[in-house]
Structure formats: structure tokens, C-alpha cells
Coordinates of C-alpha atoms in Angstrom, one line a residue:
M1 CA -71.0 -13.7 -51.3
D2 CA -70.7 -11.6 -54.5
S3 CA -71.1 -7.8 -54.6
A4 CA -74.7 -8.0 -55.8
E5 CA -75.7 -10.2 -53.0
A6 CA -73.8 -8.1 -50.4
A7 CA -75.6 -5.0 -51.7
A8 CA -79.0 -6.6 -51.6
T9 CA -81.2 -4.9 -49.0
S10 CA -84.0 -6.0 -46.7
V11 CA -85.6 -4.9 -43.5
C12 CA -84.7 -5.9 -39.9
F13 CA -87.2 -8.2 -38.5
Q14 CA -86.9 -6.6 -35.1
C15 CA -87.2 -2.9 -35.7
G16 CA -87.9 -2.6 -39.5
G17 CA -84.7 -0.7 -40.2
S18 CA -82.9 -1.1 -43.5
V19 CA -80.2 -3.8 -43.5
T20 CA -77.8 -5.4 -46.1
A21 CA -76.6 -8.9 -46.4
A22 CA -73.0 -7.7 -45.6
Q23 CA -74.0 -6.4 -42.2
G24 CA -73.4 -8.6 -39.2
S25 CA -76.2 -6.9 -37.3
C26 CA -78.8 -4.2 -37.6
H27 CA -77.3 -0.7 -37.1
Y28 CA -80.4 0.4 -35.3
C29 CA -81.2 -2.3 -32.8
G30 CA -78.4 -4.8 -33.0
M31 CA -80.5 -7.7 -34.2
P32 CA -78.3 -10.3 -36.1
V33 CA -78.7 -10.2 -39.9
L34 CA -79.0 -13.5 -41.7
P35 CA -77.6 -13.0 -45.2
E36 CA -79.7 -15.9 -46.6
L37 CA -82.8 -13.9 -45.7
V38 CA -81.7 -10.8 -47.5
G39 CA -82.1 -10.2 -51.2
A40 CA -83.6 -12.5 -53.8
A41 CA -85.6 -15.4 -52.5
P42 CA -84.6 -18.9 -53.8
A43 CA -87.1 -21.0 -55.6
R44 CA -89.1 -23.1 -53.2
A45 CA -91.7 -25.8 -53.5
V46 CA -95.2 -24.8 -52.3
S47 CA -97.8 -27.6 -51.8
T48 CA -101.4 -27.4 -50.8
S49 CA -103.8 -30.1 -49.7
D50 CA -105.8 -30.0 -53.0
S51 CA -103.1 -29.3 -55.6
P52 CA -99.8 -31.0 -56.6
E53 CA -96.5 -29.6 -55.7
R54 CA -95.4 -26.7 -57.8
T55 CA -92.4 -24.4 -57.9
V56 CA -92.6 -20.7 -57.6
A57 CA -90.0 -18.9 -59.8
P58 CA -87.4 -16.8 -58.0
V59 CA -88.4 -13.2 -57.3
T60 CA -86.2 -10.9 -59.3
S61 CA -85.1 -7.3 -58.5
T62 CA -87.1 -6.0 -61.4
V63 CA -90.3 -6.4 -59.3
S64 CA -91.0 -3.5 -57.1
P65 CA -91.7 -4.3 -53.4
A66 CA -95.4 -4.3 -52.7
W67 CA -95.2 -1.4 -50.2
Q68 CA -93.7 0.8 -53.1
T69 CA -96.7 0.3 -55.4
L70 CA -99.2 1.6 -52.8
T71 CA -100.9 4.9 -54.0
L72 CA -103.3 7.3 -52.3
G73 CA -106.2 8.8 -54.3
G74 CA -106.4 8.7 -58.2
E75 CA -108.1 6.1 -60.2
A76 CA -108.7 2.7 -58.8
P77 CA -106.6 0.1 -60.6
Q78 CA -108.3 -1.9 -63.3
R79 CA -109.1 -5.5 -62.4
G80 CA -107.3 -8.0 -64.6
F81 CA -104.8 -10.8 -64.6
G82 CA -101.9 -9.3 -66.5
R83 CA -98.3 -10.5 -66.1
K84 CA -97.3 -7.7 -63.8
P85 CA -100.0 -8.2 -61.1
V86 CA -99.2 -11.9 -61.1
L87 CA -95.6 -11.3 -60.5
I88 CA -96.5 -8.8 -57.7
A89 CA -98.7 -11.5 -56.1
V90 CA -95.9 -14.0 -56.3
A91 CA -93.4 -11.6 -54.8
A92 CA -95.8 -10.9 -51.9
V93 CA -96.2 -14.6 -51.2
G94 CA -92.4 -15.0 -51.3
A95 CA -91.9 -12.1 -49.0
L96 CA -94.4 -13.5 -46.5
V97 CA -92.7 -16.9 -46.6
L98 CA -89.3 -15.2 -46.0
L99 CA -90.6 -13.0 -43.3
A100 CA -92.1 -16.0 -41.4
T101 CA -88.9 -18.0 -41.8
G102 CA -86.8 -15.1 -40.7
I103 CA -88.9 -14.4 -37.6
A104 CA -88.7 -18.1 -36.6
V105 CA -84.9 -18.3 -37.1
V106 CA -84.1 -15.0 -35.4
S107 CA -86.5 -15.9 -32.6
K108 CA -84.5 -19.1 -32.1
L109 CA -81.3 -17.1 -32.0
I110 CA -82.8 -14.7 -29.4
A111 CA -84.1 -17.6 -27.2
E112 CA -80.7 -19.4 -27.2
T113 CA -78.8 -17.4 -24.6
P114 CA -77.1 -18.7 -21.5
R115 CA -79.9 -17.5 -19.3
S116 CA -82.7 -18.9 -21.5
T117 CA -80.8 -22.2 -21.7
V118 CA -80.8 -22.4 -17.9
E119 CA -84.5 -21.5 -17.9
A120 CA -85.2 -24.3 -20.3
Y121 CA -83.3 -26.7 -18.2
F122 CA -85.2 -25.9 -15.0
D123 CA -88.5 -25.9 -17.0
A124 CA -87.7 -29.4 -18.1
L125 CA -87.0 -30.4 -14.5
G126 CA -90.3 -28.9 -13.4
D127 CA -92.1 -30.9 -16.0
G128 CA -90.3 -34.1 -15.0
D129 CA -88.6 -34.3 -18.4
A130 CA -85.2 -35.8 -17.6
A131 CA -84.4 -36.4 -21.3
G132 CA -85.2 -32.8 -22.2
A133 CA -83.0 -31.5 -19.4
L134 CA -80.1 -33.7 -20.3
K135 CA -80.2 -32.5 -23.9
L136 CA -79.0 -29.1 -22.5
V137 CA -76.1 -30.7 -20.6
Y138 CA -72.5 -30.9 -21.9
R139 CA -71.5 -34.5 -22.7
A140 CA -74.8 -35.9 -21.4
A141 CA -74.6 -38.8 -23.8
E142 CA -71.8 -40.2 -21.8
I143 CA -73.9 -40.4 -18.6
D144 CA -74.5 -44.1 -17.7
P145 CA -78.0 -44.3 -16.2
S146 CA -77.1 -47.6 -14.4
R147 CA -74.4 -45.7 -12.6
Y148 CA -76.4 -42.6 -12.0
P149 CA -80.0 -43.7 -11.7
L150 CA -81.2 -40.4 -10.3
L151 CA -80.4 -38.7 -13.6
T152 CA -83.3 -40.5 -15.2
A153 CA -87.1 -39.9 -15.4
A154 CA -87.4 -42.0 -12.2
G155 CA -85.3 -39.3 -10.4
L156 CA -87.9 -36.7 -11.3
A157 CA -91.0 -38.8 -10.7
D158 CA -91.7 -37.2 -7.3
R159 CA -93.2 -33.8 -7.9
D160 CA -92.5 -32.6 -4.4
A161 CA -88.8 -33.2 -5.0
R162 CA -88.5 -31.0 -8.2
P163 CA -87.3 -27.4 -7.9
R164 CA -90.1 -24.9 -7.6
D165 CA -90.5 -21.1 -7.8
V166 CA -87.4 -20.9 -10.0
K167 CA -85.8 -17.5 -10.6
V168 CA -83.0 -17.3 -13.1
G169 CA -80.6 -14.3 -13.1
D170 CA -78.7 -12.7 -15.9
A171 CA -75.6 -14.4 -17.3
K172 CA -72.3 -13.1 -16.1
E173 CA -68.8 -13.7 -17.6
A174 CA -67.2 -16.6 -15.7
I175 CA -64.2 -15.6 -13.7
G176 CA -61.3 -17.9 -13.6
R177 CA -59.8 -20.5 -16.0
Y178 CA -62.6 -20.7 -18.4
D179 CA -62.8 -20.6 -22.2
E180 CA -63.9 -17.4 -23.8
G181 CA -67.7 -17.2 -23.9
T182 CA -68.2 -19.1 -20.7
S183 CA -70.8 -17.6 -18.4
T184 CA -72.3 -18.3 -15.0
V185 CA -76.0 -17.9 -14.3
D186 CA -77.3 -17.7 -10.7
V187 CA -80.5 -19.6 -10.0
T188 CA -82.8 -19.4 -6.9
Y189 CA -85.4 -22.1 -6.3
H190 CA -87.3 -23.7 -3.5
A191 CA -86.5 -27.3 -2.6
G192 CA -88.4 -29.0 0.2
G193 CA -89.3 -25.7 1.9
T194 CA -85.8 -24.3 1.7
T195 CA -84.5 -21.6 -0.6
V196 CA -81.5 -22.8 -2.6
E197 CA -79.1 -20.6 -4.5
Q198 CA -77.1 -22.4 -7.1
T199 CA -74.7 -21.1 -9.8
I200 CA -74.8 -22.9 -13.2
L201 CA -71.8 -22.8 -15.6
V202 CA -72.8 -22.3 -19.3
T203 CA -70.7 -22.5 -22.4
E204 CA -71.4 -22.1 -26.1
A205 CA -71.8 -25.5 -27.9
A206 CA -68.8 -26.6 -29.9
D207 CA -70.8 -26.3 -33.2
G208 CA -71.9 -22.8 -32.2
D209 CA -75.5 -24.0 -32.1
G210 CA -76.8 -22.8 -28.8
Y211 CA -75.4 -23.3 -25.3
L212 CA -74.8 -26.2 -22.9
L213 CA -74.7 -26.5 -19.2
H214 CA -71.7 -28.0 -17.4
G215 CA -72.5 -30.3 -14.6
P216 CA -75.8 -28.6 -13.5
F217 CA -76.3 -31.4 -10.9
V218 CA -76.1 -32.0 -7.2
Q219 CA -73.9 -34.5 -5.4
V220 CA -75.8 -36.6 -2.9
E221 CA -73.7 -37.8 0.1
L222 CA -75.2 -40.7 2.0
R223 CA -73.9 -41.3 5.6
N224 CA -74.5 -44.1 8.0
T225 CA -76.4 -46.3 5.6
L226 CA -75.0 -49.4 7.5
S227 CA -75.5 -51.9 4.7
R228 CA -79.2 -51.2 4.6
A229 CA -81.1 -51.0 1.3
V230 CA -81.4 -47.3 0.4
T231 CA -83.7 -45.3 -1.9
V232 CA -83.4 -41.6 -2.7
N233 CA -86.5 -39.9 -4.0
G234 CA -88.0 -43.3 -4.5
V235 CA -85.1 -44.6 -6.7
A236 CA -83.3 -47.7 -5.3
L237 CA -79.6 -47.4 -5.1
S238 CA -77.4 -50.5 -5.2
D239 CA -74.3 -50.8 -3.0
D240 CA -72.2 -49.9 -6.1
T241 CA -74.1 -46.6 -6.7
Q242 CA -74.3 -45.4 -3.1
D243 CA -70.7 -44.1 -3.0
E244 CA -71.2 -41.7 -5.9
V245 CA -74.7 -40.3 -6.2
V246 CA -75.4 -37.5 -8.6
A247 CA -78.9 -36.0 -9.1
F248 CA -80.8 -33.2 -10.7
P249 CA -81.3 -30.1 -8.5
G250 CA -84.2 -30.3 -6.1
A251 CA -85.1 -31.7 -2.7
F252 CA -83.9 -35.1 -1.5
K253 CA -85.5 -37.7 0.7
A254 CA -83.5 -40.9 1.5
E255 CA -85.0 -43.9 3.1
A256 CA -83.0 -46.8 4.6
A257 CA -84.9 -50.1 4.9
A258 CA -84.7 -52.0 8.1
S259 CA -82.1 -54.7 8.3
A260 CA -81.7 -57.7 10.6
L261 CA -79.9 -55.5 13.1
F262 CA -81.0 -51.9 12.5
A263 CA -84.4 -50.2 12.2
G264 CA -85.4 -48.3 9.1
A265 CA -84.8 -44.6 8.9
S266 CA -85.5 -41.6 6.6
V267 CA -83.9 -38.2 6.2
T268 CA -84.4 -35.1 4.0
A269 CA -82.1 -32.4 2.9
P270 CA -81.8 -29.7 0.3
P271 CA -78.6 -29.0 -1.6
A272 CA -76.1 -26.5 -0.3
G273 CA -72.7 -25.3 -1.4
T274 CA -70.7 -22.4 -2.9
R275 CA -69.6 -21.6 -6.4
L276 CA -70.1 -24.6 -8.6
K277 CA -70.2 -27.5 -6.2
Y278 CA -73.5 -28.3 -4.5
T279 CA -74.0 -31.3 -2.1
A280 CA -77.1 -32.7 -0.3
V281 CA -75.9 -34.5 2.8
L282 CA -78.3 -37.2 3.8
D283 CA -77.1 -38.5 7.2
F284 CA -79.1 -41.2 8.8
G285 CA -77.3 -40.6 12.0
T286 CA -76.9 -43.0 14.9
P287 CA -79.1 -46.0 14.1
Q288 CA -81.7 -47.5 16.3
L289 CA -81.9 -51.2 16.8
A290 CA -84.6 -53.0 14.8
P291 CA -87.6 -54.1 16.9
G292 CA -86.8 -57.2 18.9
V293 CA -83.1 -57.1 18.4
Q294 CA -82.3 -56.0 22.0
E295 CA -84.3 -59.0 23.3
R296 CA -82.5 -61.3 20.9
I297 CA -79.1 -60.1 22.1
D298 CA -80.1 -60.4 25.7
S299 CA -81.3 -64.0 25.1
S300 CA -78.1 -64.8 23.2
V301 CA -75.9 -63.5 26.0
K302 CA -77.9 -65.4 28.6
S303 CA -77.5 -68.6 26.6
A304 CA -73.7 -68.0 26.3
I305 CA -73.5 -67.4 30.1
D306 CA -75.5 -70.6 30.8
K307 CA -73.2 -72.5 28.5
C308 CA -70.2 -71.2 30.4
A309 CA -71.8 -72.0 33.7
A310 CA -72.1 -75.7 32.6
S311 CA -68.3 -75.9 32.4
T312 CA -66.2 -77.4 35.2
A313 CA -63.1 -75.4 34.3
A314 CA -61.8 -72.6 36.6
S315 CA -61.4 -70.4 33.6
P316 CA -63.8 -71.4 30.9
S317 CA -62.6 -70.5 27.4
G318 CA -64.3 -67.5 25.9
C319 CA -66.4 -66.9 29.0
P320 CA -67.0 -63.7 31.0
F321 CA -66.0 -65.0 34.4
R322 CA -63.4 -67.2 36.1
A323 CA -62.2 -68.4 39.5
D324 CA -58.6 -67.7 40.4
I325 CA -57.6 -71.1 41.8
Y326 CA -54.0 -72.3 41.4
A327 CA -53.8 -75.9 42.3
W328 CA -54.0 -79.4 40.9
N329 CA -57.1 -81.4 39.8
V330 CA -59.4 -78.3 39.9
S331 CA -63.1 -78.9 39.3
V332 CA -65.6 -76.0 39.6
R333 CA -69.3 -76.0 39.9
W334 CA -70.9 -72.7 38.7
S335 CA -74.3 -71.2 39.3
V336 CA -75.6 -67.8 38.0
T337 CA -76.9 -65.6 40.8
R338 CA -77.8 -62.7 38.6
Y339 CA -77.7 -62.1 34.9
P340 CA -76.4 -58.7 33.8
A341 CA -78.3 -56.1 31.8
I342 CA -76.7 -55.7 28.3
S343 CA -76.1 -52.4 26.6
V344 CA -75.7 -52.1 22.9
D345 CA -73.5 -49.3 21.5
T346 CA -74.6 -48.2 18.1
A347 CA -72.5 -45.0 18.1
T348 CA -69.2 -46.7 17.5
I349 CA -70.1 -48.9 14.6
G350 CA -67.5 -47.4 12.2
L351 CA -64.7 -48.2 14.7
L352 CA -65.5 -51.9 14.4
G353 CA -64.9 -51.8 10.7
N354 CA -68.1 -53.6 10.0
D355 CA -71.5 -52.0 9.2
D356 CA -73.6 -54.9 10.5
Q357 CA -71.9 -55.3 13.8
V358 CA -72.3 -53.5 17.2
S359 CA -70.4 -53.7 20.5
I360 CA -72.1 -54.9 23.6
S361 CA -71.3 -54.6 27.3
D362 CA -72.8 -55.2 30.7
D363 CA -73.9 -52.8 33.5
G364 CA -71.8 -54.6 36.1
S365 CA -74.8 -56.2 37.9
G366 CA -74.2 -59.8 36.9
S367 CA -72.5 -62.4 39.1
V368 CA -71.9 -66.1 39.6
H369 CA -71.3 -68.3 42.6
W370 CA -68.7 -71.0 42.3
T371 CA -67.6 -74.0 44.4
A372 CA -64.2 -75.6 43.6
T373 CA -62.6 -78.9 44.6
Y374 CA -58.9 -79.3 44.1
S375 CA -55.7 -80.9 45.4
D376 CA -53.3 -78.8 47.4
F377 CA -49.6 -79.0 47.3
S378 CA -49.6 -81.9 49.7
G379 CA -52.1 -83.8 47.6
A380 CA -55.0 -83.4 50.0
Q381 CA -58.3 -82.6 48.5
Q382 CA -59.7 -79.2 49.3
T383 CA -63.0 -77.3 48.8
K384 CA -63.3 -73.6 48.2
S385 CA -66.2 -71.3 47.2
G386 CA -66.8 -67.7 46.3
D387 CA -68.6 -65.2 44.0
T388 CA -67.3 -63.3 41.0
A389 CA -68.7 -60.7 38.6
I390 CA -69.8 -61.4 35.1
R391 CA -68.2 -58.9 32.8
I392 CA -69.5 -58.8 29.3
R393 CA -67.5 -57.4 26.4
G394 CA -68.2 -58.5 22.9
T395 CA -70.1 -57.9 19.7
A396 CA -73.5 -58.7 18.1
Q397 CA -73.5 -59.2 14.4
A398 CA -76.2 -59.8 11.8
S399 CA -75.8 -63.1 10.0
G400 CA -78.6 -63.2 7.5
S401 CA -81.8 -62.9 9.6
D402 CA -80.0 -64.1 12.7
I403 CA -78.0 -62.2 15.4
R404 CA -74.7 -63.8 16.4
V405 CA -73.2 -62.8 19.7
T406 CA -69.5 -63.1 20.3
L407 CA -68.0 -62.6 23.9
N408 CA -64.5 -61.5 24.3

């Protein structure tokens, strides 16, 4: 910028005070000064709907500003179309163009603050505009929607899940190991009937054009899904995406579809956390058996007991009962006197190392009667009978649409 340009004067678009191109900001109100908007206006094309494009000549310093030509009283100016009035009119048009441009540019600068950027982000969320929200996020272009499906328009499709009644606080300098110019902005909003307080980290964009938010998301932690198909806020999550779920701020509702073994379930939760990490824990808890599963397990156990009772061995392999007879040529005839009631333990699923398997046990009420024939030590044939308890320990596991029972 040469000395003439630096000395050129104009007015502050905020307060009307006198400013020069060399100033960084207005001495009166602090409004940033844009040097390109101070001094002579560059030639610009002006087009209208009914005339071809034409170029307006640069406004020179020899033309007095319009407000300096205003006079009070005296003779009225003569009407005419001389050179000077034309130049004054051109200068007035140029000044208006510059004024409008300056107001737009400066207004943009005013709007782009850490606080306003956070406000724009939550406004986009409230409108369901995922793309608009992500434009305000640092490195958002690197987010893979197939890996994080809740960071898409589908993740904001449910209006009830979006943050409501958002209140954005003033920006504060970030404390800790942050680059200069990093701020934190506290936000309060309602999510599913709960008030959530979340802190957003904001930094200036690398090119200096505005601000970007760092990770303004919520981690969603799913628990006890048990190999069931799961949706969060209506978005289906594959097995690969259930372990690392990231979403926009808001309320969360997860639904687990019924499987061959377990009933469907749903759970809701708002995000919670401290500082800059916020998590919504969606725990389906201890599962309930799907309708008809208990009956199918009971039937499978009964069939297994009947199969064991058809054996003639004193200790049938894999069976829940035996007769302690130590002799030669033993043959046993079994008859079930009472089938046991079977309990299914769904609270220890994780201990079995398999999400589609539960442990089963009996209540101690089952029993069998047995009659055995055998040869004693002298070779004589003997007969003996008795009763013994049926003790069930095993597992029930989903196999496709079937339930497979294994007895220990």
C-alpha cells in the first residue's frame, strides 16, 4: 500500500467515525477496517436488465463527497446536465455500492465468531441439516458416512431427537494444551426431556476464514445388544459400526430387534459427560427371552431326557442321571418319574463368551426310576432298582431360527 492509499480516508461502517486505510480498526468503536473499502473505488461493471454492461470510471479525489456539497438556503441549483453534476452522481452511485459491499463484508466478519459458529452449528442441527452442520466441523471431509451413519441426514431425521431450546454462552479462552486462539463455548440444550450441558472446542480456520468446531459430537455406547439388529434414532447399525458409534448432539433412542433367542428391547438416553467428552450410554440390560423360547427349551430338554432314558447303560453319555452299579454285564431300564422345571439364566451371558447362548439348569424336582440286571463277582445274575435325581446343567444356543440345547 503506497502513502496515498494509506492516507485515504473513509468512514467506519459501524459508528461513522473517520478511518484511514492504514488503520487496523476504528479508533472509536473497534470495528475492523478493510483497506480495499477505503479511498478511491475501483472501476466495476454495472449491468441492468434493459441495458448492456457498461463500466463506470474510477471515482477520483477531485470529486467532493456528496455530503460536502449540501448547502442550506440561498439560490436553488440550476437544473442541467453539466460535467460536474454527472461526476457527482457517479460518485454517489460508487459510494453506495462500496457502502453496501462494506456492510456485507464487515457483517460477515462480525458474525464469524466462536460463539456465532457454535450457534450456526446448532441451528443446522435443529433444521436437520447434517451437511450444513458438518461444514462447521474441523476435518469433516474425512468422516466416512458408512462408518459413522449417524453423522448423516438420516441421523437427524427424527425431529424429537434433535437438540431443542439451545442456549449458547460466550466464548472463553481454552485452558490447557491448545493453540493460540482456541476457545471453548458452553452450550445448554434439551434432549429428550433432559437438560444437557456440553462444552464445544472452537479454533480459527487454518486459512483464517472463520472458525471450526473440533469434535462437537457425542459418543454412543451400546451395551447388551447380544447379536441383535440395532437401530439408533431410526438408523440401522451394522455389527461393524456398533462398536464405535458417533452422533450429533441430541437425544438417543436405540432399538434391538428380536432374535431367535431374545426379545426385542428399546432404551433412551441423553448424553452426559465432563469437559469435552460426552457419551450417551444405551444399555439394553438383562434380556428377556423371546416369546415361546422357554417352551422350546423345555421341550428340547424333555426330548434329551427321553433319549437318555431309552439307553440301557448305567451311565449314559451326556445324560443328566446315572446308576452307580459296579459289576459285569450291566443292563439298566430307565423310566422318568418326573421331569424337572428348567430355569434360563440370561444374566450371565457374557461369562459364556457367546452373545447368542444362555445357561440352563433345573430346580431339583426331576427324577428317574431304574432297574438294573447284572452279574456279580461269582457270575450269578442279580437285579437291583432305585431312584435317582435328574440334574440339568447345560446351555441353550440359537442356531438360525432353531434353539439347540446341550446338556453337560
